[in-house]
């Protein structure tokens, strides 16, 4: 039998999901889901991982589980095809983590560039931090190991994530190899699947900063209403050197164009041609390349570009927003999806845990095993 193709991925529920999540991961998940190429798809709301640096605020995590679930459903993840579940309700994951902990060194964890950056960002190492943050929580430091449990519990072969998750997948692969060579070959080594469009690898914030992040206040959320999006696009960072409309403009590092790279489709130029009809000048573009060329040559103003970007974003986001509103009116359904998904996921994780314990020979009371164990140990004392 050919190896099953299984996807596992997920998000920490620390806020609503934004368009960076959408182009970096969600959009791809929906495509993969609808491709029919995968035997199973698991999408996890990683609340336990979210608690590794929010121990003092479980309420925030609790509130955001439903937000993330609504975002999932609104982008088109379909519970009939993708298993949506809540991490903390699967205790098998913590058991796996406990055994994997022994296969990873402190030094190896310290080398993880994503964890390093997060420690910096959260000020865990800052003795002068005003609150009690100084010091790295052990749980946070070790979350890459728990992430390996998430992935291997479901025998995932493919993990579609953003590039910041690359070190986690690498760590997972190392744990799998170490486990399989130390005990028995029961774990599956996953592959990472990165976004294929460079501007989607890491969508910058509306302020042009490298990353869209809640704490920087530079996000466009999937749940933002139309007027909010218009305002955010209006205030967006462009080319600070593009002072006069007639000046040549830069498209590199210009957030408006980075977003267009991520969202614009060829048909948008016909559909939203009116955005380029002005009082003084008008343009007609057939492609993003033509639009960029005009911007670089001068004459094409930021206002026109922003109006077009707003139309393009709305084209993608309006249907998502409408679907979200429908699911918001049926919260019992959303929790039922999560409850059922969690139950199904738990059944799979529990099989993996059983296989792991068998491989480690710590399944003392399994049927048949106890008899053998008794015979073996009795022999020793005969
Ligand atoms: N670390 C991921 C994030 O911050 C969330 C996550 C937890 C995850 N476990 C995972 C992603 C397993 C992929 C696979 O978004």
Short mmCIF file of C-alpha atoms and ligand atoms in Angstrom, two decimals:
data_model
loop_
_atom_site.label_atom_id
_atom_site.label_comp_id
_atom_site.label_asym_id
_atom_site.label_seq_id
_atom_site.Cartn_x
_atom_site.Cartn_y
_atom_site.Cartn_z
CA UNK A 1 0.00 0.00 0.00
CA UNK A 2 1.29 3.44 -0.92
CA UNK A 3 2.03 5.64 2.04
CA UNK A 4 -0.94 7.78 3.00
CA UNK A 5 -0.64 11.51 2.35
CA UNK A 6 -1.50 13.33 5.53
CA UNK A 7 -1.45 17.02 6.36
CA UNK A 8 -1.12 18.52 9.79
CA UNK A 9 -0.83 22.20 10.52
CA UNK A 10 -2.23 24.75 12.90
CA UNK A 11 -2.18 28.14 14.55
CA UNK A 12 -1.87 29.55 18.04
CA UNK A 13 -5.13 31.14 19.14
CA UNK A 14 -3.73 34.43 20.42
CA UNK A 15 -5.74 36.68 18.12
CA UNK A 16 -7.86 36.77 15.02
CA UNK A 17 -6.13 35.64 11.86
CA UNK A 18 -4.93 38.28 9.41
CA UNK A 19 -4.16 38.44 5.71
CA UNK A 20 -0.56 37.46 6.41
CA UNK A 21 -1.89 34.14 7.69
CA UNK A 22 -4.15 34.00 4.67
CA UNK A 23 -1.51 34.32 1.94
CA UNK A 24 1.16 32.56 3.99
CA UNK A 25 -0.85 29.50 4.83
CA UNK A 26 -4.67 29.51 4.89
CA UNK A 27 -5.18 30.00 1.16
CA UNK A 28 -2.84 27.11 0.43
CA UNK A 29 -4.58 24.86 2.95
CA UNK A 30 -7.89 25.37 1.23
CA UNK A 31 -6.32 24.58 -2.15
CA UNK A 32 -4.71 21.45 -0.74
CA UNK A 33 -7.97 20.46 0.89
CA UNK A 34 -9.87 20.83 -2.37
CA UNK A 35 -7.19 19.16 -4.49
CA UNK A 36 -8.39 15.80 -3.20
CA UNK A 37 -4.76 14.66 -3.13
CA UNK A 38 -4.65 14.08 0.60
CA UNK A 39 -6.01 11.16 2.52
CA UNK A 40 -6.39 13.09 5.74
CA UNK A 41 -6.08 16.71 6.80
CA UNK A 42 -5.71 17.84 10.41
CA UNK A 43 -5.92 21.52 11.30
CA UNK A 44 -5.11 22.22 14.91
CA UNK A 45 -5.91 25.17 17.12
CA UNK A 46 -2.72 25.15 19.19
CA UNK A 47 -4.08 26.47 22.47
CA UNK A 48 -1.61 24.51 24.60
CA UNK A 49 1.28 26.01 22.65
CA UNK A 50 -0.33 29.47 23.00
CA UNK A 51 -0.29 28.97 26.76
CA UNK A 52 3.49 28.44 26.78
CA UNK A 53 3.88 32.20 26.75
CA UNK A 54 0.43 33.20 27.97
CA UNK A 55 0.28 31.22 31.19
CA UNK A 56 -1.07 34.28 32.97
CA UNK A 57 -3.82 34.78 30.42
CA UNK A 58 -5.73 31.59 29.62
CA UNK A 59 -8.81 33.72 29.06
CA UNK A 60 -7.22 35.34 26.01
CA UNK A 61 -6.48 31.93 24.56
CA UNK A 62 -9.97 30.67 25.37
CA UNK A 63 -11.60 33.63 23.65
CA UNK A 64 -9.49 33.25 20.55
CA UNK A 65 -10.21 29.57 19.95
CA UNK A 66 -13.59 30.48 18.52
CA UNK A 67 -12.13 33.41 16.56
CA UNK A 68 -9.61 31.15 14.86
CA UNK A 69 -12.26 28.51 14.22
CA UNK A 70 -14.49 31.16 12.62
CA UNK A 71 -11.57 32.36 10.51
CA UNK A 72 -10.90 28.77 9.40
CA UNK A 73 -14.48 28.16 8.36
CA UNK A 74 -14.75 31.55 6.69
CA UNK A 75 -11.77 30.98 4.37
CA UNK A 76 -13.29 27.72 3.21
CA UNK A 77 -11.83 25.00 5.38
CA UNK A 78 -14.55 22.40 5.25
CA UNK A 79 -15.08 20.15 8.29
CA UNK A 80 -16.17 17.36 5.94
CA UNK A 81 -12.69 17.36 4.42
CA UNK A 82 -10.44 18.86 7.09
CA UNK A 83 -10.42 17.76 10.68
CA UNK A 84 -10.45 20.88 12.88
CA UNK A 85 -9.49 20.27 16.50
CA UNK A 86 -8.24 21.74 19.78
CA UNK A 87 -4.74 20.73 20.85
CA UNK A 88 -5.13 20.84 24.65
CA UNK A 89 -7.94 18.28 24.58
CA UNK A 90 -5.62 15.58 23.28
CA UNK A 91 -3.60 14.49 26.27
CA UNK A 92 -1.75 11.95 24.11
CA UNK A 93 0.21 14.91 22.72
CA UNK A 94 1.65 15.76 26.11
CA UNK A 95 2.61 12.13 26.68
CA UNK A 96 4.44 11.99 23.38
CA UNK A 97 6.18 15.25 24.23
CA UNK A 98 7.36 13.78 27.52
CA UNK A 99 9.10 10.91 25.74
CA UNK A 100 10.51 13.10 22.96
CA UNK A 101 11.97 15.46 25.58
CA UNK A 102 14.60 12.80 26.21
CA UNK A 103 15.73 12.82 22.59
CA UNK A 104 16.61 16.51 22.38
CA UNK A 105 19.42 18.41 24.05
CA UNK A 106 19.22 21.81 25.67
CA UNK A 107 21.94 22.98 23.29
CA UNK A 108 19.91 21.92 20.29
CA UNK A 109 16.87 23.88 21.48
CA UNK A 110 19.02 26.93 22.13
CA UNK A 111 20.00 26.98 18.46
CA UNK A 112 16.41 27.32 17.21
CA UNK A 113 16.37 30.70 15.42
CA UNK A 114 12.60 31.18 15.64
CA UNK A 115 12.54 30.52 19.38
CA UNK A 116 15.53 32.85 19.79
CA UNK A 117 13.72 35.64 17.94
CA UNK A 118 10.58 35.07 19.98
CA UNK A 119 12.52 35.22 23.25
CA UNK A 120 13.97 38.55 22.14
CA UNK A 121 10.62 39.90 21.06
CA UNK A 122 8.91 38.96 24.31
CA UNK A 123 11.72 40.30 26.46
CA UNK A 124 12.09 37.01 28.35
CA UNK A 125 15.78 37.64 28.72
CA UNK A 126 15.38 41.23 29.79
CA UNK A 127 16.17 41.58 33.51
CA UNK A 128 14.67 45.06 33.50
CA UNK A 129 11.30 43.99 32.13
CA UNK A 130 8.69 45.88 34.11
CA UNK A 131 6.48 42.88 34.77
CA UNK A 132 7.54 39.46 35.92
CA UNK A 133 8.46 38.38 32.40
CA UNK A 134 12.21 38.09 33.04
CA UNK A 135 13.22 34.51 32.43
CA UNK A 136 12.22 31.98 29.80
CA UNK A 137 9.40 29.62 30.76
CA UNK A 138 10.54 26.00 30.38
CA UNK A 139 7.34 25.18 28.51
CA UNK A 140 8.00 27.91 25.99
CA UNK A 141 11.61 26.91 25.50
CA UNK A 142 10.52 23.34 24.77
CA UNK A 143 7.58 24.04 22.50
CA UNK A 144 9.42 22.82 19.39
CA UNK A 145 9.39 19.37 20.98
CA UNK A 146 5.69 19.54 21.64
CA UNK A 147 5.26 20.62 18.04
CA UNK A 148 7.05 17.45 16.97
CA UNK A 149 4.44 15.55 18.97
CA UNK A 150 1.65 17.43 17.17
CA UNK A 151 3.05 16.49 13.79
CA UNK A 152 4.03 12.89 14.45
CA UNK A 153 0.88 12.00 16.40
CA UNK A 154 -1.06 12.23 13.16
CA UNK A 155 1.63 10.63 10.96
CA UNK A 156 1.74 13.84 8.98
CA UNK A 157 3.72 13.61 5.75
CA UNK A 158 3.25 17.27 4.80
CA UNK A 159 3.23 20.35 7.04
CA UNK A 160 2.16 23.51 5.20
CA UNK A 161 3.44 26.49 7.20
CA UNK A 162 5.19 29.83 6.89
CA UNK A 163 8.97 29.97 6.71
CA UNK A 164 9.30 30.92 10.39
CA UNK A 165 8.20 27.36 11.15
CA UNK A 166 11.08 25.77 9.22
CA UNK A 167 13.21 25.20 12.35
CA UNK A 168 10.29 23.37 13.99
CA UNK A 169 9.90 20.97 11.10
CA UNK A 170 13.66 20.37 11.06
CA UNK A 171 13.56 19.65 14.79
CA UNK A 172 10.67 17.27 14.21
CA UNK A 173 12.58 15.40 11.52
CA UNK A 174 15.54 15.00 13.86
CA UNK A 175 13.32 13.65 16.62
CA UNK A 176 11.73 11.19 14.20
CA UNK A 177 15.12 9.89 13.02
CA UNK A 178 16.40 9.64 16.56
CA UNK A 179 13.28 7.86 17.78
CA UNK A 180 13.15 5.44 14.86
CA UNK A 181 16.82 4.51 15.15
CA UNK A 182 16.79 4.23 18.94
CA UNK A 183 13.58 2.21 19.34
CA UNK A 184 11.75 1.06 16.21
CA UNK A 185 10.71 2.70 12.94
CA UNK A 186 7.21 3.84 13.85
CA UNK A 187 7.28 7.62 13.29
CA UNK A 188 6.80 9.31 9.93
CA UNK A 189 9.27 11.99 8.83
CA UNK A 190 7.34 15.04 7.59
CA UNK A 191 8.12 17.43 4.75
CA UNK A 192 7.58 21.16 5.03
CA UNK A 193 5.48 22.88 2.38
CA UNK A 194 6.29 26.60 2.06
CA UNK A 195 4.26 29.23 0.20
CA UNK A 196 5.31 29.33 -3.46
CA UNK A 197 5.08 33.10 -3.96
CA UNK A 198 7.95 35.07 -2.41
CA UNK A 199 5.75 37.96 -1.31
CA UNK A 200 3.59 35.44 0.55
CA UNK A 201 6.50 34.01 2.52
CA UNK A 202 6.24 36.88 4.89
CA UNK A 203 3.69 39.56 4.14
CA UNK A 204 4.87 42.86 5.66
CA UNK A 205 2.66 44.94 7.91
CA UNK A 206 0.68 47.89 6.54
CA UNK A 207 3.46 50.12 7.96
CA UNK A 208 6.05 48.35 5.80
CA UNK A 209 7.65 46.60 8.80
CA UNK A 210 8.94 43.12 8.08
CA UNK A 211 6.10 41.24 9.71
CA UNK A 212 2.40 41.64 10.22
CA UNK A 213 1.89 41.31 13.94
CA UNK A 214 -0.85 42.10 16.38
CA UNK A 215 1.53 43.81 18.79
CA UNK A 216 2.76 46.17 16.07
CA UNK A 217 -0.81 47.14 15.16
CA UNK A 218 -0.08 46.77 11.46
CA UNK A 219 -2.45 43.95 10.52
CA UNK A 220 -5.41 43.66 8.22
CA UNK A 221 -7.67 41.03 9.77
CA UNK A 222 -9.82 38.61 7.84
CA UNK A 223 -12.71 39.81 9.97
CA UNK A 224 -12.11 43.55 9.32
CA UNK A 225 -15.07 45.32 7.78
CA UNK A 226 -14.86 47.02 4.44
CA UNK A 227 -14.45 50.55 5.83
CA UNK A 228 -11.65 49.46 8.17
CA UNK A 229 -9.80 47.90 5.25
CA UNK A 230 -10.24 51.06 3.22
CA UNK A 231 -8.73 53.11 6.06
CA UNK A 232 -5.83 50.73 6.56
CA UNK A 233 -5.04 50.73 2.85
CA UNK A 234 -5.28 54.52 2.76
CA UNK A 235 -2.68 54.80 5.52
CA UNK A 236 -0.38 52.21 4.06
CA UNK A 237 3.35 52.64 3.68
CA UNK A 238 4.49 53.17 0.07
CA UNK A 239 7.67 54.68 -1.35
CA UNK A 240 8.68 57.62 0.87
CA UNK A 241 10.65 59.05 -2.08
CA UNK A 242 7.56 59.21 -4.28
CA UNK A 243 6.57 62.77 -3.38
CA UNK A 244 5.05 64.03 -6.60
CA UNK A 245 2.81 61.87 -8.75
CA UNK A 246 5.15 62.61 -11.65
CA UNK A 247 8.20 61.29 -9.72
CA UNK A 248 9.43 57.82 -10.55
CA UNK A 249 8.35 55.43 -7.79
CA UNK A 250 9.90 52.32 -6.32
CA UNK A 251 7.92 49.08 -6.20
CA UNK A 252 10.44 47.14 -4.14
CA UNK A 253 9.75 47.54 -0.45
CA UNK A 254 6.54 49.33 -1.39
CA UNK A 255 3.86 47.63 0.65
CA UNK A 256 1.09 48.39 -1.82
CA UNK A 257 2.92 46.45 -4.51
CA UNK A 258 3.94 43.65 -2.18
CA UNK A 259 0.28 43.15 -1.34
CA UNK A 260 -0.65 43.29 -5.01
CA UNK A 261 1.97 40.61 -5.67
CA UNK A 262 0.24 38.47 -3.09
CA UNK A 263 -3.41 39.17 -3.98
CA UNK A 264 -3.76 40.51 -7.51
CA UNK A 265 -5.01 38.27 -10.31
CA UNK A 266 -4.83 39.15 -14.02
CA UNK A 267 -8.62 39.49 -14.27
CA UNK A 268 -8.62 42.24 -11.64
CA UNK A 269 -7.30 44.71 -14.21
CA UNK A 270 -10.42 44.41 -16.30
CA UNK A 271 -12.78 44.09 -13.36
CA UNK A 272 -11.43 47.18 -11.61
CA UNK A 273 -10.33 49.20 -14.65
CA UNK A 274 -12.29 52.18 -13.31
CA UNK A 275 -9.76 52.58 -10.48
CA UNK A 276 -7.32 53.90 -13.06
CA UNK A 277 -9.66 56.47 -14.57
CA UNK A 278 -8.82 59.85 -13.07
CA UNK A 279 -9.82 63.47 -13.50
CA UNK A 280 -6.46 64.44 -14.98
CA UNK A 281 -4.90 61.19 -16.19
CA UNK A 282 -6.18 57.73 -16.92
CA UNK A 283 -4.40 54.45 -17.46
CA UNK A 284 -5.28 51.06 -18.77
CA UNK A 285 -3.18 48.14 -17.59
CA UNK A 286 -3.38 44.53 -18.64
CA UNK A 287 -1.11 43.17 -15.94
CA UNK A 288 0.65 43.95 -12.69
CA UNK A 289 3.93 44.23 -14.61
CA UNK A 290 2.48 47.02 -16.76
CA UNK A 291 1.18 48.81 -13.69
CA UNK A 292 4.57 48.51 -11.98
CA UNK A 293 6.36 49.81 -15.07
CA UNK A 294 4.15 52.91 -15.08
CA UNK A 295 4.73 53.49 -11.37
CA UNK A 296 8.47 53.25 -11.82
CA UNK A 297 8.37 55.59 -14.81
CA UNK A 298 6.33 58.19 -12.88
CA UNK A 299 2.87 59.61 -13.38
CA UNK A 300 0.92 56.92 -11.52
CA UNK A 301 -0.11 58.19 -8.10
CA UNK A 302 -0.33 56.32 -4.80
CA UNK A 303 -4.01 57.13 -4.43
CA UNK A 304 -4.90 55.29 -7.63
CA UNK A 305 -2.71 52.34 -6.63
CA UNK A 306 -4.34 52.21 -3.22
CA UNK A 307 -7.84 52.38 -4.64
CA UNK A 308 -6.99 49.45 -6.88
CA UNK A 309 -5.43 47.49 -4.01
CA UNK A 310 -8.51 48.11 -1.89
CA UNK A 311 -10.72 46.75 -4.69
CA UNK A 312 -8.46 43.70 -5.08
CA UNK A 313 -8.44 43.01 -1.33
CA UNK A 314 -12.20 43.40 -1.10
CA UNK A 315 -12.64 40.99 -3.97
CA UNK A 316 -10.93 38.31 -1.88
CA UNK A 317 -12.04 39.36 1.59
CA UNK A 318 -15.72 40.23 1.10
CA UNK A 319 -16.82 36.61 0.52
CA UNK A 320 -14.72 35.51 3.49
CA UNK A 321 -16.30 38.17 5.68
CA UNK A 322 -19.80 37.15 4.55
CA UNK A 323 -19.16 33.51 5.34
CA UNK A 324 -17.79 34.52 8.73
CA UNK A 325 -20.98 36.46 9.52
CA UNK A 326 -23.04 33.38 8.74
CA UNK A 327 -20.97 31.15 11.05
CA UNK A 328 -21.02 33.84 13.77
CA UNK A 329 -24.78 33.34 13.81
CA UNK A 330 -24.34 29.63 14.47
CA UNK A 331 -21.82 29.29 17.29
CA UNK A 332 -23.23 25.92 18.46
CA UNK A 333 -22.33 24.49 15.05
CA UNK A 334 -18.77 25.81 15.32
CA UNK A 335 -18.22 24.14 18.69
CA UNK A 336 -19.78 20.94 17.40
CA UNK A 337 -17.28 20.94 14.53
CA UNK A 338 -14.43 21.34 17.02
CA UNK A 339 -15.78 18.72 19.39
CA UNK A 340 -16.17 16.12 16.69
CA UNK A 341 -12.87 16.99 15.07
CA UNK A 342 -11.12 16.68 18.42
CA UNK A 343 -12.68 13.30 19.09
CA UNK A 344 -11.55 11.96 15.71
CA UNK A 345 -8.07 13.43 16.10
CA UNK A 346 -7.74 11.91 19.54
CA UNK A 347 -8.44 8.44 18.18
CA UNK A 348 -5.53 8.79 15.75
CA UNK A 349 -3.14 10.25 18.33
CA UNK A 350 -3.93 7.46 20.73
CA UNK A 351 -2.92 4.85 18.12
CA UNK A 352 0.38 6.62 17.59
CA UNK A 353 1.01 6.83 21.32
CA UNK A 354 0.32 3.11 21.64
CA UNK A 355 2.81 2.39 18.83
CA UNK A 356 5.37 4.64 20.49
CA UNK A 357 4.99 2.87 23.82
CA UNK A 358 5.26 -0.51 22.10
CA UNK A 359 8.44 0.62 20.35
CA UNK A 360 9.87 1.75 23.69
CA UNK A 361 8.59 -1.41 25.35
CA UNK A 362 6.79 0.58 28.00
CA UNK A 363 3.42 -0.98 27.21
CA UNK A 364 3.61 -3.31 30.21
CA UNK A 365 -0.07 -4.01 30.57
CA UNK A 366 -1.03 -4.42 26.92
CA UNK A 367 -2.84 -7.69 26.15
CA UNK A 368 -0.28 -10.49 25.92
CA UNK A 369 2.59 -8.27 26.99
CA UNK A 370 2.00 -8.75 30.70
CA UNK A 371 2.13 -12.55 30.36
CA UNK A 372 5.43 -12.33 28.53
CA UNK A 373 6.78 -9.90 31.07
CA UNK A 374 5.82 -12.16 33.93
CA UNK A 375 7.43 -15.13 32.21
CA UNK A 376 10.62 -13.16 31.50
CA UNK A 377 10.97 -11.81 35.01
CA UNK A 378 10.05 -15.09 36.67
CA UNK A 379 12.78 -16.76 34.63
CA UNK A 380 15.27 -14.30 36.09
CA UNK A 381 14.50 -15.45 39.62
CA UNK A 382 14.05 -19.13 38.99
N1 LIG B 1 3.91 27.09 15.89
C1 LIG B 1 2.76 27.31 15.04
C2 LIG B 1 2.49 28.80 15.02
O1 LIG B 1 3.04 29.54 15.79
C3 LIG B 1 1.53 26.59 15.54
C4 LIG B 1 1.71 25.10 15.59
C5 LIG B 1 1.69 24.34 16.71
C6 LIG B 1 1.94 24.23 14.50
N2 LIG B 1 1.89 23.04 16.39
C7 LIG B 1 2.03 22.92 15.05
C8 LIG B 1 2.07 24.40 13.12
C9 LIG B 1 2.28 21.82 14.25
C10 LIG B 1 2.32 23.29 12.31
C11 LIG B 1 2.43 22.00 12.88
O2 LIG B 1 1.69 29.25 14.22
#
